[in-house]
XYZ file of C-alpha atoms in Angstrom:
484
model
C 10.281 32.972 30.902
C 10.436 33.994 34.591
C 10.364 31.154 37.022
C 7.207 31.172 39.186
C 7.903 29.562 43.074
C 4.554 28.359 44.819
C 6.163 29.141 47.997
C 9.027 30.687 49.034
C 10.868 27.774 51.406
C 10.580 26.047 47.721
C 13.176 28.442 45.879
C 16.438 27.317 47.341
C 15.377 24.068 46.435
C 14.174 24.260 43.158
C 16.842 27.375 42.180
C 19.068 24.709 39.507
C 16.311 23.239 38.137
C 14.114 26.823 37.119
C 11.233 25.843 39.486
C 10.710 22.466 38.597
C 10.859 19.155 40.595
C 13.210 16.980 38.726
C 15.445 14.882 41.049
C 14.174 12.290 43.962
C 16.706 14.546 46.318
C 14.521 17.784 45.535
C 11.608 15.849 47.140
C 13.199 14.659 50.092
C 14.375 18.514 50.869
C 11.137 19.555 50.249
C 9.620 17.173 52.901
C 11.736 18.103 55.127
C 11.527 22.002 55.138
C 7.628 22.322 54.303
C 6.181 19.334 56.518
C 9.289 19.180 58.976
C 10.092 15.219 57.824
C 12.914 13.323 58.856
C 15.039 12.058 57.138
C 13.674 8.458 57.747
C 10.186 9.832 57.007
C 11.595 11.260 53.388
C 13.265 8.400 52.503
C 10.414 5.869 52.683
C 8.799 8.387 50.733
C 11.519 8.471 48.031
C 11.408 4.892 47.638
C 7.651 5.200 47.312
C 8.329 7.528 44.247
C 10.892 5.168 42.700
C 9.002 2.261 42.630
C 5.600 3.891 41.941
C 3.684 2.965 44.772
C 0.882 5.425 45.125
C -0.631 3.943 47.770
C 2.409 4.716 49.945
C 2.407 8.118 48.731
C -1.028 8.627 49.254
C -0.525 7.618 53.181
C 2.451 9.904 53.252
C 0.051 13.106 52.632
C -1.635 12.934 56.228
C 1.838 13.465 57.520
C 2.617 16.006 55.069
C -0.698 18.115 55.381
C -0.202 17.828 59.449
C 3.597 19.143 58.880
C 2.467 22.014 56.772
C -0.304 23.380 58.429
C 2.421 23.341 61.762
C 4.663 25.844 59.550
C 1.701 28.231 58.518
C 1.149 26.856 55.324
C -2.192 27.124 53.935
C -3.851 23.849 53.302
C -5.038 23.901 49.578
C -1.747 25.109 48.159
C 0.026 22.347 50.411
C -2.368 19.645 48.848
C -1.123 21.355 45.627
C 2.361 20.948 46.407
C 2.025 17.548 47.557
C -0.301 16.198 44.107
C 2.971 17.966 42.215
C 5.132 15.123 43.903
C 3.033 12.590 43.156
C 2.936 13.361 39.320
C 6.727 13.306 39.967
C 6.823 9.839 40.873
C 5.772 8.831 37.222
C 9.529 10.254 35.831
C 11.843 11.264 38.696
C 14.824 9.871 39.470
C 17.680 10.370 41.517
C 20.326 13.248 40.936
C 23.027 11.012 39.625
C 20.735 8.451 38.037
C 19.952 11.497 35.830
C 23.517 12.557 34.929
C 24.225 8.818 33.757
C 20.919 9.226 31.613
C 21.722 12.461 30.442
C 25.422 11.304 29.364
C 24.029 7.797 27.807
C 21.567 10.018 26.071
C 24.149 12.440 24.261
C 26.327 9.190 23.328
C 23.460 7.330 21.702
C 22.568 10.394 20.025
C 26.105 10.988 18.825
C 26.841 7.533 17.369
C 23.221 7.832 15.535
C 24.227 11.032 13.987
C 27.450 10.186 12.950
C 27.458 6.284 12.754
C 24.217 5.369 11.553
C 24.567 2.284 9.787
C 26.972 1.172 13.054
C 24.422 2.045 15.280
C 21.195 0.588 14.162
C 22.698 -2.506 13.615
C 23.551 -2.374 17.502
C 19.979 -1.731 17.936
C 19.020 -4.811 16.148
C 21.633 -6.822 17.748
C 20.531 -5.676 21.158
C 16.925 -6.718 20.683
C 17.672 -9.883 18.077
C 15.180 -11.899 19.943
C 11.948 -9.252 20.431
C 10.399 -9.751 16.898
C 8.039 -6.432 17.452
C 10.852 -4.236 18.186
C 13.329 -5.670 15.181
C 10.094 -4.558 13.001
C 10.508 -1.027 14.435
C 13.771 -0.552 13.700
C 13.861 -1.868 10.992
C 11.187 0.775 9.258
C 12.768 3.071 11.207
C 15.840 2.092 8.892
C 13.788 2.576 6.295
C 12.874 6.216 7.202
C 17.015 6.661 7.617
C 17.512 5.978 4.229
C 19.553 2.720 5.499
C 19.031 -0.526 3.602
C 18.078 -3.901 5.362
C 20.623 -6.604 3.283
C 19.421 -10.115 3.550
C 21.953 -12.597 4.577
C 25.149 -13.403 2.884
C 27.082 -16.606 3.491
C 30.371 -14.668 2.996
C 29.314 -11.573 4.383
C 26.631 -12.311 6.986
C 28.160 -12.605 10.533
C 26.043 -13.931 13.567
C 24.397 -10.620 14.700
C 23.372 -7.562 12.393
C 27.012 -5.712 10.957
C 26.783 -2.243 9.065
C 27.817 -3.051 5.480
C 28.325 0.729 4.728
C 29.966 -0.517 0.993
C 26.283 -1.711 0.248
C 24.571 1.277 2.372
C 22.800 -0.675 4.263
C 22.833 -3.105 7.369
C 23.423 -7.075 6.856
C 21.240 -9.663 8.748
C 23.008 -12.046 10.869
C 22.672 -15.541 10.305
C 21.709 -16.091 14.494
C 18.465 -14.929 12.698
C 17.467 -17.645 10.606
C 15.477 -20.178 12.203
C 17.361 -23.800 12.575
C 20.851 -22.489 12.196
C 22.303 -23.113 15.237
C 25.466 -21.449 17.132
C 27.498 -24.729 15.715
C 26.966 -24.027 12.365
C 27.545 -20.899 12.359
C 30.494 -20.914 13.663
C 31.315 -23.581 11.455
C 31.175 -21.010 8.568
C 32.860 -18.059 9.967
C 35.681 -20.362 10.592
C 35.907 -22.120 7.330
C 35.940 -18.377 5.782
C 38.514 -16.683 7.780
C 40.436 -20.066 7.399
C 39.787 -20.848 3.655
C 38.476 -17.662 2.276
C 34.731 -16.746 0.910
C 32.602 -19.772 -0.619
C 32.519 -19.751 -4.571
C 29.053 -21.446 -5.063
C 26.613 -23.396 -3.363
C 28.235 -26.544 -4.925
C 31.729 -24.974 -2.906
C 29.679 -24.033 0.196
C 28.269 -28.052 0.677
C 31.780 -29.736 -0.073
C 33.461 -27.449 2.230
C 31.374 -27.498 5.429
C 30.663 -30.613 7.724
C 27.384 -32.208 6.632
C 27.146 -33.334 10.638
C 26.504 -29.706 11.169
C 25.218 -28.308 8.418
C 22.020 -30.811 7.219
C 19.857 -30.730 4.376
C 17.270 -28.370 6.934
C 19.817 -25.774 7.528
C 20.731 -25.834 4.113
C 16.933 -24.950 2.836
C 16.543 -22.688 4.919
C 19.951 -20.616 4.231
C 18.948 -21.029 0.770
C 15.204 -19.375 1.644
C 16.367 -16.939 3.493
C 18.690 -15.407 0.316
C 21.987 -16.169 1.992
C 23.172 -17.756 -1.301
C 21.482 -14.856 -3.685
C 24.848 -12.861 -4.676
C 25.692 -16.050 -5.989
C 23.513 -15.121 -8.838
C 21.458 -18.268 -8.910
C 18.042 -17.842 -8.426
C 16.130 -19.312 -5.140
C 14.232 -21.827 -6.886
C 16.655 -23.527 -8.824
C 18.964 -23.886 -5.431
C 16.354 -25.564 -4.294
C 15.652 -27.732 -7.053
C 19.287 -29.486 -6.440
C 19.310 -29.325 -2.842
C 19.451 -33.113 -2.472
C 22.082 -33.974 -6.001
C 24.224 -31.422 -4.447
C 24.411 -32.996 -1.118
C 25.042 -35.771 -2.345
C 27.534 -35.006 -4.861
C 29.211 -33.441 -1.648
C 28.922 -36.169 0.232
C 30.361 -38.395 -2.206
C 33.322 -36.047 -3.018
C 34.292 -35.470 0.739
C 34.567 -39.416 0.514
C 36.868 -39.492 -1.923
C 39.034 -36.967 -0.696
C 39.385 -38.331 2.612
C 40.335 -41.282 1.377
C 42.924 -39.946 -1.155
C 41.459 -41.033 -4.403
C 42.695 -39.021 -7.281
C 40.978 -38.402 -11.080
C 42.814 -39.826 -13.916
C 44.788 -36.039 -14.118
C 45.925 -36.968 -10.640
C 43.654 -33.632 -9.496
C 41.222 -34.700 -6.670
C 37.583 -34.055 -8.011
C 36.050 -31.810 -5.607
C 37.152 -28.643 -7.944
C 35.645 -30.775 -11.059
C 32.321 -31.781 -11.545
C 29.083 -29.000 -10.932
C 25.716 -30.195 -11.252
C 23.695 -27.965 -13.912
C 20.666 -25.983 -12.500
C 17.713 -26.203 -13.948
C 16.150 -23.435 -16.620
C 13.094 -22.357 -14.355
C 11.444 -19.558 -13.286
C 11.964 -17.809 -9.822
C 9.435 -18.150 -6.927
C 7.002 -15.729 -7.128
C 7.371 -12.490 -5.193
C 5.289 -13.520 -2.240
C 6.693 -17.148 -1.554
C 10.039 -15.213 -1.226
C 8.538 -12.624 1.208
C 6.934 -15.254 3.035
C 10.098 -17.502 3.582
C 11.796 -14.895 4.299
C 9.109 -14.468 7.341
C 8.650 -17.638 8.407
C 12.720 -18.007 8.438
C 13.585 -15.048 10.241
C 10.564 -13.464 11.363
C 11.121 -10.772 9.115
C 10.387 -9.465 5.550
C 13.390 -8.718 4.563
C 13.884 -8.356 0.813
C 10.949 -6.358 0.590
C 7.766 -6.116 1.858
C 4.138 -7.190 0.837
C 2.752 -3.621 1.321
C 5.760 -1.744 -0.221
C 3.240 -0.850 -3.550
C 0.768 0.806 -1.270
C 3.128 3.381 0.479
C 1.906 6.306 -0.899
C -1.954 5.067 -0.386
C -0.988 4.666 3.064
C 1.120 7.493 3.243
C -1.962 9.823 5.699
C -3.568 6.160 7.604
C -1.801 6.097 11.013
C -0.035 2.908 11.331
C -0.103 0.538 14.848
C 2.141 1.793 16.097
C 1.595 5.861 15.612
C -2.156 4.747 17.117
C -0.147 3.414 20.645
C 1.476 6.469 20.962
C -0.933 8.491 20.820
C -2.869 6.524 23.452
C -6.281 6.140 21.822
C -8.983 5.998 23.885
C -12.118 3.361 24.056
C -14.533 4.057 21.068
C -12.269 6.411 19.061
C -12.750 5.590 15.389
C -9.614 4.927 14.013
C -8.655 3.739 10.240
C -5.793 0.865 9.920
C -4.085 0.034 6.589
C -2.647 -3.584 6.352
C -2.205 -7.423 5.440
C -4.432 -9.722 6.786
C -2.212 -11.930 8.535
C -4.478 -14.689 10.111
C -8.573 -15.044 10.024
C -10.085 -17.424 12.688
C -13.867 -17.815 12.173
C -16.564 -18.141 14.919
C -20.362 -19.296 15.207
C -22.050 -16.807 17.529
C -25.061 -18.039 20.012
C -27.407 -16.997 17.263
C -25.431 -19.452 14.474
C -24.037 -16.743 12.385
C -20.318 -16.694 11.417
C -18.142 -13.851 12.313
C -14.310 -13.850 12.744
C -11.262 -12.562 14.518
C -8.512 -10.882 12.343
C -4.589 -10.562 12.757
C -3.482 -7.412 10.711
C -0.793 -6.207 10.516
C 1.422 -3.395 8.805
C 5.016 -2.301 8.192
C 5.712 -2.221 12.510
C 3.113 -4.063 14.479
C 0.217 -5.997 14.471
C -3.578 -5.638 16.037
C -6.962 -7.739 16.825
C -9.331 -6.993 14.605
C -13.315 -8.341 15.733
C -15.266 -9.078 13.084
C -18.779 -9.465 13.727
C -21.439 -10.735 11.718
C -23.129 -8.156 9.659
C -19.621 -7.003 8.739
C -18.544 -9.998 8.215
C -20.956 -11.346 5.200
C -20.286 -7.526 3.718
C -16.784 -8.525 3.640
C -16.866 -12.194 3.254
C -15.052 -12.586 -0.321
C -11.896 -10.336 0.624
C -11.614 -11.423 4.566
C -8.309 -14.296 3.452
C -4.867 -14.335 4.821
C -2.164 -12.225 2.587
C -4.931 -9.750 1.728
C -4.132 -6.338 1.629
C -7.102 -4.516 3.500
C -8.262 -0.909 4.735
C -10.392 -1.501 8.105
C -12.263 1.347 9.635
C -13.930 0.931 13.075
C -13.722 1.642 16.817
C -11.008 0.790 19.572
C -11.271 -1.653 22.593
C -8.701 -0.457 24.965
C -6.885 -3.661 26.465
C -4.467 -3.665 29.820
C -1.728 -3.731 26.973
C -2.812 -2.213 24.206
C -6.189 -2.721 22.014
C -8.179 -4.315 19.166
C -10.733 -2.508 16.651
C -14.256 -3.520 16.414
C -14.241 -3.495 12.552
C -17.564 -1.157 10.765
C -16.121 -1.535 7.143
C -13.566 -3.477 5.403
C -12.079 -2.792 2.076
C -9.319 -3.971 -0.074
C -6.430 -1.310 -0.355
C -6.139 -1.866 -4.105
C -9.432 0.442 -4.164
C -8.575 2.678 -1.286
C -8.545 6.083 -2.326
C -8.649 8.619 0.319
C -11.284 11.049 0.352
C -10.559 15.054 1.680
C -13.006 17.191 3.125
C -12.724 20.961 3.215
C -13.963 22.645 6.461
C -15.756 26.448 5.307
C -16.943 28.508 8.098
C -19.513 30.979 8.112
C -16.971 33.881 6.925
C -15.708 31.860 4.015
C -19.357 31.119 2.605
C -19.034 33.995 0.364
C -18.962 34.331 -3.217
C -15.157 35.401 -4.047
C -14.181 32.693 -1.542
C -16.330 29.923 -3.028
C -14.940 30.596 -6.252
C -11.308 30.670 -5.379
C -11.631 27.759 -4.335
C -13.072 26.262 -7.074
C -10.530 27.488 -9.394
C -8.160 25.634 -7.207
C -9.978 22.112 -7.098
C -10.381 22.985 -11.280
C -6.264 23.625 -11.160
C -5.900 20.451 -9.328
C -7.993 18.101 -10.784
C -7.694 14.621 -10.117
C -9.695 11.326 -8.807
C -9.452 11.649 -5.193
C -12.750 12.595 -3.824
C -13.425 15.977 -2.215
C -16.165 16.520 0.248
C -17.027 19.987 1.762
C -18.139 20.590 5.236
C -19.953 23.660 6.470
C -20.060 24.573 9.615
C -22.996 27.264 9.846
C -25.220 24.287 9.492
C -23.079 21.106 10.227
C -23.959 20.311 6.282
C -21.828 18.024 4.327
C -21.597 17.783 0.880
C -20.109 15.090 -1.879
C -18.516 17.234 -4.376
C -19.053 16.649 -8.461
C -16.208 14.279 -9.872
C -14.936 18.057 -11.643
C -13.797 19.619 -8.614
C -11.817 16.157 -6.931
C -7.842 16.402 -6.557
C -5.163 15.175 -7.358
C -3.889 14.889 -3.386
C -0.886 16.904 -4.527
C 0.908 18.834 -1.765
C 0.533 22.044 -3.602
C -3.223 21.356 -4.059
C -3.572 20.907 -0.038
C -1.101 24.290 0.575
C -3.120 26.192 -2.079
C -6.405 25.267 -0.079
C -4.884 26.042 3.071
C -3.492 29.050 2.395
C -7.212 30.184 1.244
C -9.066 28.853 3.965
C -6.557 28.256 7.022
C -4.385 25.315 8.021
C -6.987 23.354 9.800
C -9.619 23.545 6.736
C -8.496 20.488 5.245
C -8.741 16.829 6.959
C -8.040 13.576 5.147
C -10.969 10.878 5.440
């Protein structure tokens, strides 16, 4: 579209960039030939810009206005001009400053397009010790199609490696809690040294028990670095303590050259038998996994409610879009902690920790609520909270109006008809459509003549099927249907 100057001392300035005020540079020149500032003057204001102080750029505009009104410039569009520099301040940088961006930026974008795996495991690496953003990377890994592999004690190096003969990327084992730089080092070496461990029995004879204690062991074996052994968690665990000492024993008798009767030295020889018993349920593996490495990492507790969750904004979609004090939002999640209260008047209420595939939020609980909700409100409980936002300095919490578990969340849709559509042919239309589409979601209608809203009769709810929702859009327009 044609480029639009608001005055014409601004076009040689603002010629490369189509009328817009993109580099720090730009500024100063503008200073200088609107409000006649030198070069002094435009530089304080410059570093004003790039540090965000507005109150130094507010104290700049006297001087500016004074400067402008001395070339003929008329006042309002100068204050214009200047408020336009301001609202710079919040993204401008300087010329070159942008050109490293800009180069950075078509890298990055390169190496994600054509080295996925390679580069998401960078971006895991790079932020191995910022829990909330590993989280979002690691659904956004999800959303790539890109598997996260637990650890591997023959695979696993310290930081997150692309293991593109699996699909996926690899946890590191910096990321397990207790295993320290010395061990693992310890195991990198004795691999590239004395190739990939066998079994666990293999792994505790071979490594230095002075590193590697009975702690770090458990928690390797929690954390499923010993799971393409084929063994299953809980029977590792079971042996824990026969197999370091068996180990301990064996090292003994190695270092101290005693042979078997077949002259063979026994470490290769004797295995201790694992016991015949069942696996550890789903969630004591998830949760391990957590406490381990901060991380679900197998799987995750909410993974069966996907598609129910599929239309609730998560945390994090909620941030970005910046919601604003008293919005009613809807969040889908696990409780993660409950920690009760007695208010002035003696009644109970509670503050929540939920949390879902990204990020966590505050949830405040207050009494009447809270007795509604009283038998489901328990740590690990998958829960759909509606309610309104309390913005905080860094983010915000939801004063909770209705809880529910997620096992009965079914998500309702209501159909907007205006006052053109309230005819018969249209009405029926779309009634043969809701017939077509019949399933147990619930369908409410919503007329606007009148601002009434109706429950419709269980034979006209839906399925939720994407052609249901095109068929009804294509009938009534694409804003006549809104999920509730």
């Amino acid at each position: 579209k044609e480029v639009v100057y608001m005055h014409p001392l601004l076009e040689p300035i603002l010629k490369e960039t189509f009328g817009v005020v993109l580099y720090q540079e730009q500024v100063m020149q503008i200073v200088q030939v609107l409000a006649g500032f030198t070069l002094g003057q435009a530089d304080i204001l410059r570093r004003a810009m790039g540090k965000k102080k507005h109150d130094v750029l507010m104290a700049q505009k006297e001087n500016f206005l004074i400067g402008t009104a001395k070339n003929g410039i008329d006042k309002k569009l100068a204050e214009k001009i200047f408020d336009l520099l301001v609202n710079f301040a919040d993204y401008g940088f300087n010329k070159s400053h942008s050109a490293a961006y800009a180069l950075v930026a078509y890298q990055t974008a390169y190496l994600k397009a054509h080295y996925p795996h390679e580069f998401m495991a960078a971006m895991l690496t790079s932020f191995m010790t910022n829990a909330d953003k590993i989280k979002i990377y690691i659904e956004q890994c999800q959303h790539m199609g890109i598997k996260i592999l637990p650890p591997d004690i023959n695979l696993s190096g310290a930081a997150f490696t692309a293991d593109t003969k699996m699909g996926g990327i690899r946890f590191g084992l910096a990321a397990i809690k207790n295993v320290g730089e010395a061990a693992i080092n310890s195991i990198i070496e004795i691999r590239r040294k004395d190739g990939p461990f066998s079994s666990l029995m293999d792994f505790c004879c071979r490594v230095d028990s002075r590193v590697i204690n009975k702690r770090v062991l458990e928690y390797l074996v929690r954390s499923g670095a010993f799971d393409s052994f084929g063994n299953k968690r809980s029977q590792l665990l079971a042996v824990i303590d026969q197999l370091i000492e068996m180990a301990l024993l064996k090292r003994k008798d190695a270092d101290s050259g005693q042979l078997s009767l077949f002259g063979e030295t026994p470490i290769a020889q004797e295995t201790i038998e694992l016991p015949d018993i069942d696996e550890l349920p789903l969630m004591d593996r998830l949760n391990s996994e957590k406490e381990i490495t901060g991380f679900y990492i197998t799987g995750h507790p909410l993974d069966l409610y996907r598609s129910k969750m599929r239309n609730i904004k998560s945390i994090e979609q909620l941030l970005e879009d910046k919601v604003q004090d008293n919005d009613y939002v809807k969040i889908a999640g696990m409780i993660d902690s409950v920690k009760k209260r007695t208010t002035r008047k003696g009644d109970t209420m509670c503050i929540l920790q939920v949390e879902d595939f990204t990020q966590s939020v505050e949830i405040v609980v207050f009494p009447n609520v809270f007795y509604n909700s009283v038998n489901i409100i328990m740590p690990e409980t998958p829960v759909v909270i509606a309610g309104k936002v309390n913005l905080l300095d860094n983010g915000f919490k939801v004063m909770a109006s209705k809880i529910s578990l997620l096992d009965d969340y079914k998500e309702s849709y209501w159909i907007q008809i205006n006052a053109m559509q309230e005819n018969e042919s249209t009405l029926k239309n779309l009634m043969e459509i809701l017939v077509k589409y019949h399933g147990d979601y619930t369908v409410c209608f919503y007329f606007t003549t009148n601002n009434k809203k109706i429950k419709a009769q269980k034979q006209y709810w839906i399925d939720g099927s994407t052609e249901a929702i095109d068929s009804i859009k294509k009938l009534l327009g694409d804003d006549a249907v809104r999920i509730g």
